């Protein structure tokens, strides 16, 4: 009888926990199921720019710690050509040159084109610049805006994408980002770019096609790069044992300006944000270079200068999807106490091909013997957002763990992107958009309160 009573109580408590207490949202939106297929090489989004040796795959990223430098990268296919970028401020006729370097690499039976990286320095803040790459009759022109000077109340809007790939869905995601009436000024990209490793011998031509596909955005605004597992390209069976080889040749980061020793982890300031980029697939245990760098990095963040502390990584720490469940756990164990101590506002990750937003929670009380291993509400903790829903060839991750954990505020298996509109030192308006809706439709909206300047409860679940 006693045993029966206990069983009954457990069942009732479980139901209560799952149905009544949990008030996060598992979206009922049903996406039309269709396989995500890579666009063929002949697709118009992969078109080679016309002209002999025309620069292609043009992309820019921040080139220093504060936003007064830009790294311009591109590929020439036929011959090395020139690594010089000609640039000038809008309304100015005074042209300047920045000369860069060329690199190439081989990957199994593939040989890359000539990959150019040039850094433009000492730019004015909040200024439109035009730039030109190529030589002779085959030059191409683009432009970008430098960010406003770093300051605590400077408004700035970031776009957020991850796990993009090069399918028809990827193209929809990028189009929705471009067409969103909320205009992102720079993209925080949380890793997994081309998915070239999906192909035999990791066909690196898919790295090239991805570069041409993304150019329509990456040539005009900086994308802040995070490395994902699909950047590893580690394939001993074909003799490719140098992790991240294609990614590191093609994409640069300003890691030295934040005292990092590797391009895979670094930080930047941009307007009122301090963005820390971590590598889920590099060592982060105690005494490793990444651990040591982050240990010294957090105390450097001055919230009076950059109120918004944002961390990017690829593998999420809080993920209630069955896919990649608990893969981020070891890094969480190492670093989460620091995230709470230094009051990180937001953590963006990818990897899981769905969308999820947590409440502010931490799980740092456990000490092996006390049994306190359940995430608890913590107003000093970040909100964790999984935005790995760019639309790549692996398709949607549509198998959630049940019941939805209390910490999970919203989850949905749809492709999309997000925007973060920092208004001032206290408020930032965040929106997630699904590709199935119109460009202006917001599927998940939150006004986040800054953890340093306005650490009020900004949860959306009703408990
Ligand atoms: Fe991934």
Short mmCIF file of C-alpha atoms and ligand atoms in Angstrom, two decimals:
data_model
loop_
_atom_site.label_atom_id
_atom_site.label_comp_id
_atom_site.label_asym_id
_atom_site.label_seq_id
_atom_site.Cartn_x
_atom_site.Cartn_y
_atom_site.Cartn_z
CA UNK A 1 0.00 0.00 0.00
CA UNK A 2 2.81 2.34 1.04
CA UNK A 3 4.67 1.58 -2.18
CA UNK A 4 1.56 2.20 -4.26
CA UNK A 5 1.07 5.54 -2.53
CA UNK A 6 4.66 6.55 -3.25
CA UNK A 7 4.28 5.56 -6.93
CA UNK A 8 1.04 7.51 -7.17
CA UNK A 9 2.68 10.55 -5.57
CA UNK A 10 5.60 10.38 -7.98
CA UNK A 11 3.24 10.24 -10.98
CA UNK A 12 1.17 13.17 -9.68
CA UNK A 13 4.27 15.22 -8.93
CA UNK A 14 5.72 14.46 -12.36
CA UNK A 15 2.52 15.53 -14.09
CA UNK A 16 2.35 18.66 -11.96
CA UNK A 17 5.94 19.50 -12.75
CA UNK A 18 5.52 18.91 -16.47
CA UNK A 19 2.15 20.49 -17.05
CA UNK A 20 1.52 23.12 -14.41
CA UNK A 21 4.84 24.37 -13.09
CA UNK A 22 6.60 24.42 -16.42
CA UNK A 23 5.38 27.45 -18.28
CA UNK A 24 7.93 27.74 -21.06
CA UNK A 25 6.61 27.60 -24.58
CA UNK A 26 7.09 24.74 -26.99
CA UNK A 27 5.77 26.46 -30.07
CA UNK A 28 2.84 24.76 -31.72
CA UNK A 29 3.89 26.21 -35.07
CA UNK A 30 4.10 23.35 -37.57
CA UNK A 31 6.61 23.85 -40.29
CA UNK A 32 6.06 22.23 -43.64
CA UNK A 33 8.41 19.28 -43.66
CA UNK A 34 10.72 19.25 -46.63
CA UNK A 35 14.29 18.09 -46.93
CA UNK A 36 16.96 20.78 -46.89
CA UNK A 37 18.87 20.46 -50.15
CA UNK A 38 22.01 22.32 -51.15
CA UNK A 39 21.53 24.67 -54.07
CA UNK A 40 23.32 23.40 -57.20
CA UNK A 41 26.60 25.03 -58.27
CA UNK A 42 24.71 26.48 -61.24
CA UNK A 43 22.38 28.42 -58.93
CA UNK A 44 22.39 32.19 -59.43
CA UNK A 45 23.46 32.81 -55.83
CA UNK A 46 26.77 31.10 -56.60
CA UNK A 47 27.46 33.03 -59.77
CA UNK A 48 31.10 33.89 -60.49
CA UNK A 49 31.55 37.61 -60.95
CA UNK A 50 32.35 38.40 -64.59
CA UNK A 51 35.84 39.23 -65.83
CA UNK A 52 39.24 37.61 -65.82
CA UNK A 53 40.48 36.87 -62.30
CA UNK A 54 37.57 38.80 -60.78
CA UNK A 55 37.68 39.00 -56.97
CA UNK A 56 35.04 36.75 -55.47
CA UNK A 57 33.86 35.64 -52.02
CA UNK A 58 34.43 39.12 -50.65
CA UNK A 59 33.92 39.36 -46.91
CA UNK A 60 34.80 41.77 -44.13
CA UNK A 61 35.17 41.49 -40.38
CA UNK A 62 36.26 43.76 -37.56
CA UNK A 63 40.03 44.26 -37.65
CA UNK A 64 40.89 45.62 -34.20
CA UNK A 65 39.44 45.75 -30.71
CA UNK A 66 37.28 48.86 -31.03
CA UNK A 67 36.03 48.98 -34.64
CA UNK A 68 38.45 51.38 -36.35
CA UNK A 69 39.94 48.63 -38.53
CA UNK A 70 38.38 46.26 -41.04
CA UNK A 71 39.84 43.07 -42.48
CA UNK A 72 38.88 42.68 -46.15
CA UNK A 73 39.21 39.19 -47.65
CA UNK A 74 38.57 37.80 -51.12
CA UNK A 75 39.64 35.10 -53.55
CA UNK A 76 41.07 35.32 -57.05
CA UNK A 77 40.90 32.14 -59.05
CA UNK A 78 43.13 32.53 -62.11
CA UNK A 79 46.29 34.18 -60.81
CA UNK A 80 47.39 35.92 -57.61
CA UNK A 81 46.64 39.43 -58.81
CA UNK A 82 46.81 42.30 -56.35
CA UNK A 83 46.21 42.17 -52.58
CA UNK A 84 45.71 45.92 -52.38
CA UNK A 85 42.42 47.39 -51.23
CA UNK A 86 41.71 50.92 -52.43
CA UNK A 87 39.37 52.73 -50.05
CA UNK A 88 37.94 56.18 -49.45
CA UNK A 89 35.44 57.83 -47.17
CA UNK A 90 32.07 58.67 -48.67
CA UNK A 91 32.08 62.19 -50.11
CA UNK A 92 35.88 62.16 -50.12
CA UNK A 93 38.02 61.79 -53.22
CA UNK A 94 41.16 61.02 -51.33
CA UNK A 95 41.85 57.37 -52.04
CA UNK A 96 44.09 55.29 -49.84
CA UNK A 97 45.64 51.86 -50.21
CA UNK A 98 45.98 48.94 -47.84
CA UNK A 99 48.18 46.09 -48.99
CA UNK A 100 47.59 42.61 -47.71
CA UNK A 101 48.82 39.09 -48.12
CA UNK A 102 47.96 36.06 -50.16
CA UNK A 103 47.60 32.56 -48.84
CA UNK A 104 46.69 29.27 -50.50
CA UNK A 105 46.13 25.77 -49.21
CA UNK A 106 45.60 22.23 -50.44
CA UNK A 107 43.00 19.89 -49.02
CA UNK A 108 43.32 16.33 -50.32
CA UNK A 109 42.70 16.69 -54.08
CA UNK A 110 41.60 20.33 -53.91
CA UNK A 111 43.80 23.38 -54.37
CA UNK A 112 42.43 26.71 -53.25
CA UNK A 113 42.40 29.91 -55.24
CA UNK A 114 44.50 32.85 -54.10
CA UNK A 115 43.03 34.00 -50.79
CA UNK A 116 43.69 37.67 -50.00
CA UNK A 117 43.50 39.30 -46.58
CA UNK A 118 44.10 43.05 -46.22
CA UNK A 119 43.57 45.13 -43.13
CA UNK A 120 42.42 48.74 -43.32
CA UNK A 121 43.35 50.67 -40.16
CA UNK A 122 42.78 54.04 -38.54
CA UNK A 123 39.29 54.53 -39.94
CA UNK A 124 36.95 57.17 -38.58
CA UNK A 125 34.07 55.94 -36.47
CA UNK A 126 30.51 56.05 -37.79
CA UNK A 127 31.60 56.71 -41.36
CA UNK A 128 30.70 55.17 -44.69
CA UNK A 129 33.67 53.89 -46.67
CA UNK A 130 33.82 52.60 -50.21
CA UNK A 131 36.40 50.03 -51.17
CA UNK A 132 37.64 48.42 -54.34
CA UNK A 133 39.50 45.16 -54.96
CA UNK A 134 40.93 43.65 -58.14
CA UNK A 135 43.09 45.12 -60.90
CA UNK A 136 42.85 46.47 -64.43
CA UNK A 137 39.45 46.07 -66.01
CA UNK A 138 38.29 43.62 -63.37
CA UNK A 139 37.74 45.59 -60.21
CA UNK A 140 34.79 45.37 -57.88
CA UNK A 141 33.46 48.02 -55.51
CA UNK A 142 31.68 47.61 -52.18
CA UNK A 143 31.06 49.73 -49.09
CA UNK A 144 30.70 49.44 -45.32
CA UNK A 145 29.87 51.57 -42.31
CA UNK A 146 32.28 51.75 -39.39
CA UNK A 147 30.55 51.49 -36.01
CA UNK A 148 30.04 54.49 -33.75
CA UNK A 149 32.75 55.07 -31.15
CA UNK A 150 32.55 52.71 -28.20
CA UNK A 151 30.33 54.12 -25.47
CA UNK A 152 27.80 53.05 -22.87
CA UNK A 153 24.61 54.36 -24.45
CA UNK A 154 25.41 53.89 -28.13
CA UNK A 155 22.52 52.15 -29.91
CA UNK A 156 23.57 49.32 -32.20
CA UNK A 157 21.78 46.46 -33.94
CA UNK A 158 23.28 43.02 -34.42
CA UNK A 159 21.97 40.26 -36.64
CA UNK A 160 22.29 36.71 -35.40
CA UNK A 161 22.67 33.62 -37.52
CA UNK A 162 24.18 30.19 -37.19
CA UNK A 163 24.62 26.87 -38.96
CA UNK A 164 23.78 28.54 -42.23
CA UNK A 165 25.00 26.16 -44.95
CA UNK A 166 23.98 26.68 -48.57
CA UNK A 167 20.56 25.12 -49.08
CA UNK A 168 17.42 26.76 -50.41
CA UNK A 169 16.53 27.28 -46.73
CA UNK A 170 19.90 28.98 -46.10
CA UNK A 171 19.08 31.38 -48.92
CA UNK A 172 15.70 32.11 -47.33
CA UNK A 173 17.35 32.82 -43.96
CA UNK A 174 19.82 35.26 -45.48
CA UNK A 175 17.06 36.91 -47.52
CA UNK A 176 14.90 37.31 -44.41
CA UNK A 177 17.83 38.88 -42.58
CA UNK A 178 18.39 41.31 -45.46
CA UNK A 179 14.69 42.13 -45.83
CA UNK A 180 13.95 42.46 -42.12
CA UNK A 181 12.81 46.05 -41.47
CA UNK A 182 15.07 45.89 -38.42
CA UNK A 183 18.40 46.55 -40.08
CA UNK A 184 21.31 44.60 -38.60
CA UNK A 185 24.60 46.52 -38.77
CA UNK A 186 26.88 43.54 -38.15
CA UNK A 187 26.29 39.80 -37.88
CA UNK A 188 27.24 37.71 -34.89
CA UNK A 189 27.68 34.33 -36.54
CA UNK A 190 27.74 31.35 -34.15
CA UNK A 191 29.56 28.84 -36.35
CA UNK A 192 29.10 26.18 -39.05
CA UNK A 193 29.44 28.08 -42.31
CA UNK A 194 29.56 26.03 -45.50
CA UNK A 195 28.99 22.36 -44.57
CA UNK A 196 31.53 21.45 -47.27
CA UNK A 197 32.43 18.48 -45.08
CA UNK A 198 29.10 16.93 -45.98
CA UNK A 199 30.64 15.98 -49.34
CA UNK A 200 33.14 13.31 -50.35
CA UNK A 201 36.65 14.44 -49.46
CA UNK A 202 35.03 17.56 -47.92
CA UNK A 203 34.72 19.04 -51.41
CA UNK A 204 36.23 22.46 -50.73
CA UNK A 205 34.53 23.87 -53.82
CA UNK A 206 31.59 24.15 -51.42
CA UNK A 207 33.67 26.51 -49.30
CA UNK A 208 34.06 28.63 -52.44
CA UNK A 209 30.37 28.52 -53.33
CA UNK A 210 29.44 29.46 -49.76
CA UNK A 211 31.73 32.45 -49.96
CA UNK A 212 30.03 33.58 -53.18
CA UNK A 213 26.57 32.99 -51.70
CA UNK A 214 27.22 34.97 -48.51
CA UNK A 215 29.06 37.80 -50.28
CA UNK A 216 25.90 39.84 -50.77
CA UNK A 217 25.95 40.44 -47.00
CA UNK A 218 29.53 39.71 -45.90
CA UNK A 219 31.03 42.26 -48.33
CA UNK A 220 28.94 45.08 -46.84
CA UNK A 221 28.86 44.46 -43.12
CA UNK A 222 31.23 42.65 -40.78
CA UNK A 223 30.41 39.13 -39.79
CA UNK A 224 31.93 38.20 -36.45
CA UNK A 225 33.05 34.60 -36.83
CA UNK A 226 32.74 31.74 -34.37
CA UNK A 227 34.15 28.33 -35.34
CA UNK A 228 31.79 25.33 -35.31
CA UNK A 229 32.37 21.61 -35.69
CA UNK A 230 31.88 21.86 -39.47
CA UNK A 231 34.92 24.12 -39.56
CA UNK A 232 37.13 21.33 -38.16
CA UNK A 233 37.59 19.47 -41.48
CA UNK A 234 39.60 16.89 -39.58
CA UNK A 235 39.78 13.78 -41.78
CA UNK A 236 42.74 11.49 -41.07
CA UNK A 237 41.44 8.92 -43.60
CA UNK A 238 42.52 11.27 -46.42
CA UNK A 239 45.54 12.63 -44.61
CA UNK A 240 43.88 15.85 -43.43
CA UNK A 241 44.93 16.11 -39.81
CA UNK A 242 45.22 19.86 -39.30
CA UNK A 243 41.96 20.98 -37.67
CA UNK A 244 40.25 24.11 -39.06
CA UNK A 245 42.56 24.25 -42.11
CA UNK A 246 40.11 25.65 -44.73
CA UNK A 247 38.37 27.96 -42.23
CA UNK A 248 41.58 29.49 -40.91
CA UNK A 249 42.93 30.12 -44.40
CA UNK A 250 39.71 31.76 -45.55
CA UNK A 251 38.43 33.66 -42.52
CA UNK A 252 40.42 35.99 -40.32
CA UNK A 253 39.64 37.30 -36.84
CA UNK A 254 41.26 40.19 -34.91
CA UNK A 255 42.44 37.86 -32.14
CA UNK A 256 45.76 39.54 -31.36
CA UNK A 257 44.10 42.83 -30.40
CA UNK A 258 42.44 41.11 -27.45
CA UNK A 259 45.60 39.35 -26.33
CA UNK A 260 44.52 35.97 -27.68
CA UNK A 261 47.10 33.62 -29.13
CA UNK A 262 44.70 31.83 -31.51
CA UNK A 263 42.16 33.07 -34.08
CA UNK A 264 39.46 30.80 -32.63
CA UNK A 265 38.88 32.74 -29.40
CA UNK A 266 39.00 36.51 -29.07
CA UNK A 267 36.95 39.56 -28.17
CA UNK A 268 35.83 42.82 -29.72
CA UNK A 269 34.13 45.97 -28.55
CA UNK A 270 31.49 47.34 -30.86
CA UNK A 271 29.40 50.39 -29.89
CA UNK A 272 28.01 49.51 -26.43
CA UNK A 273 28.71 45.78 -26.64
CA UNK A 274 31.64 43.66 -25.56
CA UNK A 275 31.58 40.42 -27.53
CA UNK A 276 33.61 37.41 -26.42
CA UNK A 277 33.98 34.57 -28.94
CA UNK A 278 34.85 31.10 -27.64
CA UNK A 279 35.83 27.88 -29.40
CA UNK A 280 33.84 24.80 -28.42
CA UNK A 281 36.34 22.62 -30.31
CA UNK A 282 39.59 23.88 -28.86
CA UNK A 283 40.94 22.88 -25.46
CA UNK A 284 39.37 24.84 -22.59
CA UNK A 285 40.40 22.84 -19.54
CA UNK A 286 42.35 24.44 -16.75
CA UNK A 287 45.77 25.80 -17.84
CA UNK A 288 44.94 25.62 -21.55
CA UNK A 289 45.49 28.78 -23.63
CA UNK A 290 41.74 29.40 -24.06
CA UNK A 291 41.07 28.95 -20.33
CA UNK A 292 43.94 31.23 -19.40
CA UNK A 293 42.84 33.88 -21.90
CA UNK A 294 39.23 33.91 -20.67
CA UNK A 295 40.36 34.00 -17.06
CA UNK A 296 42.25 37.22 -17.81
CA UNK A 297 39.63 38.55 -20.22
CA UNK A 298 36.56 38.86 -17.99
CA UNK A 299 38.17 41.30 -15.51
CA UNK A 300 39.07 43.57 -18.45
CA UNK A 301 35.44 44.20 -19.37
CA UNK A 302 34.43 47.69 -18.24
CA UNK A 303 30.64 47.81 -18.10
CA UNK A 304 30.76 51.60 -17.77
CA UNK A 305 32.22 51.64 -21.26
CA UNK A 306 30.51 48.57 -22.79
CA UNK A 307 27.43 47.67 -20.72
CA UNK A 308 26.38 44.70 -22.87
CA UNK A 309 28.47 41.58 -22.33
CA UNK A 310 27.72 38.97 -24.99
CA UNK A 311 29.37 35.58 -25.47
CA UNK A 312 29.33 33.53 -28.67
CA UNK A 313 30.09 29.82 -28.85
CA UNK A 314 29.02 27.00 -31.09
CA UNK A 315 27.85 24.19 -28.80
CA UNK A 316 25.08 25.36 -26.42
CA UNK A 317 25.27 24.85 -22.67
CA UNK A 318 21.50 24.80 -22.21
CA UNK A 319 19.69 22.82 -24.88
CA UNK A 320 16.50 20.81 -24.38
CA UNK A 321 16.56 19.35 -27.88
CA UNK A 322 17.46 15.65 -28.19
CA UNK A 323 20.02 16.61 -30.81
CA UNK A 324 23.43 17.34 -29.35
CA UNK A 325 21.94 16.97 -25.87
CA UNK A 326 24.54 17.89 -23.22
CA UNK A 327 27.40 18.24 -25.72
CA UNK A 328 28.24 21.64 -24.27
CA UNK A 329 28.29 20.31 -20.71
CA UNK A 330 32.03 20.11 -20.17
CA UNK A 331 32.60 23.72 -21.19
CA UNK A 332 29.66 24.79 -19.03
CA UNK A 333 31.25 23.11 -16.02
CA UNK A 334 34.51 24.95 -16.64
CA UNK A 335 33.22 28.46 -17.35
CA UNK A 336 29.69 28.98 -16.03
CA UNK A 337 30.76 30.33 -12.60
CA UNK A 338 32.64 33.13 -14.39
CA UNK A 339 29.61 33.95 -16.54
CA UNK A 340 27.54 34.46 -13.40
CA UNK A 341 30.29 36.28 -11.51
CA UNK A 342 30.80 38.75 -14.36
CA UNK A 343 27.08 39.03 -15.14
CA UNK A 344 27.13 38.08 -18.81
CA UNK A 345 23.95 39.40 -20.43
CA UNK A 346 23.46 37.00 -23.33
CA UNK A 347 25.04 33.82 -24.65
CA UNK A 348 24.39 32.84 -28.27
CA UNK A 349 25.18 29.36 -29.57
CA UNK A 350 24.30 27.27 -32.61
CA UNK A 351 24.90 23.60 -33.41
CA UNK A 352 21.31 22.51 -32.72
CA UNK A 353 19.24 23.15 -35.83
CA UNK A 354 16.32 24.71 -34.05
CA UNK A 355 15.57 27.78 -31.97
CA UNK A 356 15.55 27.96 -28.17
CA UNK A 357 15.67 30.71 -25.56
CA UNK A 358 16.24 30.11 -21.86
CA UNK A 359 15.31 32.12 -18.82
CA UNK A 360 18.13 33.49 -16.66
CA UNK A 361 19.40 30.40 -14.90
CA UNK A 362 22.59 28.96 -13.49
CA UNK A 363 23.73 25.55 -12.38
CA UNK A 364 26.87 26.20 -10.40
CA UNK A 365 26.00 25.05 -6.88
CA UNK A 366 26.83 21.38 -7.40
CA UNK A 367 30.00 20.22 -5.66
CA UNK A 368 29.83 16.44 -6.25
CA UNK A 369 28.35 15.64 -2.82
CA UNK A 370 25.52 18.15 -2.24
CA UNK A 371 23.13 16.93 -4.93
CA UNK A 372 22.35 20.52 -6.04
CA UNK A 373 22.56 19.84 -9.74
CA UNK A 374 19.36 21.41 -11.04
CA UNK A 375 19.41 24.76 -12.88
CA UNK A 376 17.94 27.52 -10.72
CA UNK A 377 16.62 30.98 -11.53
CA UNK A 378 19.53 33.40 -11.20
CA UNK A 379 19.25 37.10 -12.01
CA UNK A 380 23.03 37.35 -12.36
CA UNK A 381 23.05 34.70 -15.07
CA UNK A 382 22.80 35.15 -18.83
CA UNK A 383 19.94 34.20 -21.11
CA UNK A 384 21.07 31.33 -23.35
CA UNK A 385 19.88 31.43 -26.94
CA UNK A 386 20.35 28.68 -29.52
CA UNK A 387 20.19 30.15 -32.99
CA UNK A 388 21.52 27.23 -35.04
CA UNK A 389 18.49 27.39 -37.31
CA UNK A 390 20.15 28.85 -40.40
CA UNK A 391 18.84 26.06 -42.63
CA UNK A 392 21.76 23.80 -43.58
CA UNK A 393 21.77 20.46 -45.39
CA UNK A 394 21.37 18.41 -42.21
CA UNK A 395 17.78 19.60 -41.77
CA UNK A 396 15.80 20.56 -38.67
CA UNK A 397 16.35 19.20 -35.18
CA UNK A 398 12.71 18.51 -34.38
CA UNK A 399 12.93 16.03 -31.53
CA UNK A 400 12.65 17.82 -28.20
CA UNK A 401 13.21 16.30 -24.77
CA UNK A 402 9.97 16.09 -22.80
CA UNK A 403 8.77 17.65 -20.65
CA UNK A 404 10.17 21.05 -21.52
CA UNK A 405 12.59 21.98 -18.73
CA UNK A 406 11.53 24.89 -16.53
CA UNK A 407 14.51 26.92 -17.66
CA UNK A 408 13.47 26.73 -21.33
CA UNK A 409 11.38 29.79 -22.13
CA UNK A 410 10.69 29.18 -25.82
CA UNK A 411 11.66 26.47 -28.28
CA UNK A 412 10.71 25.73 -31.85
CA UNK A 413 12.08 23.64 -34.70
CA UNK A 414 11.94 26.22 -37.50
CA UNK A 415 14.57 27.94 -39.60
CA UNK A 416 15.21 31.63 -39.02
CA UNK A 417 17.43 34.38 -37.67
CA UNK A 418 17.36 36.94 -34.85
CA UNK A 419 18.11 40.60 -34.29
CA UNK A 420 19.34 42.34 -31.13
CA UNK A 421 18.63 46.07 -30.97
CA UNK A 422 20.67 47.61 -28.18
CA UNK A 423 18.86 50.81 -27.23
CA UNK A 424 21.02 52.15 -24.40
CA UNK A 425 22.85 50.85 -21.34
CA UNK A 426 19.72 49.36 -19.81
CA UNK A 427 17.51 48.00 -22.61
CA UNK A 428 17.96 45.76 -25.66
CA UNK A 429 15.09 44.58 -27.82
CA UNK A 430 15.52 41.05 -29.11
CA UNK A 431 13.49 39.32 -31.83
CA UNK A 432 13.60 35.90 -33.43
CA UNK A 433 12.11 35.59 -36.93
CA UNK A 434 11.09 32.35 -38.61
CA UNK A 435 11.50 32.01 -42.37
CA UNK A 436 7.92 30.81 -42.80
CA UNK A 437 6.54 34.23 -41.81
CA UNK A 438 6.66 37.60 -43.53
CA UNK A 439 9.86 39.60 -43.23
CA UNK A 440 8.56 41.86 -40.47
CA UNK A 441 6.89 39.19 -38.31
CA UNK A 442 8.41 38.57 -34.89
CA UNK A 443 7.95 35.04 -33.62
CA UNK A 444 9.68 35.52 -30.25
CA UNK A 445 10.27 38.96 -28.72
CA UNK A 446 11.89 39.99 -25.45
CA UNK A 447 13.06 43.27 -23.98
CA UNK A 448 16.27 42.33 -22.21
CA UNK A 449 17.44 44.33 -19.22
CA UNK A 450 21.15 44.84 -18.79
CA UNK A 451 22.60 42.78 -15.92
CA UNK A 452 24.96 45.49 -14.74
CA UNK A 453 22.90 48.65 -15.10
CA UNK A 454 19.33 47.40 -14.75
CA UNK A 455 19.36 43.88 -13.33
CA UNK A 456 15.59 43.53 -13.01
CA UNK A 457 13.72 40.33 -13.80
CA UNK A 458 13.13 40.14 -17.56
CA UNK A 459 11.82 36.58 -17.66
CA UNK A 460 8.90 35.72 -19.89
CA UNK A 461 7.70 32.49 -18.28
CA UNK A 462 4.92 32.79 -15.71
CA UNK A 463 5.80 30.66 -12.70
FE1 LIG B 1 27.44 22.28 -35.42
#
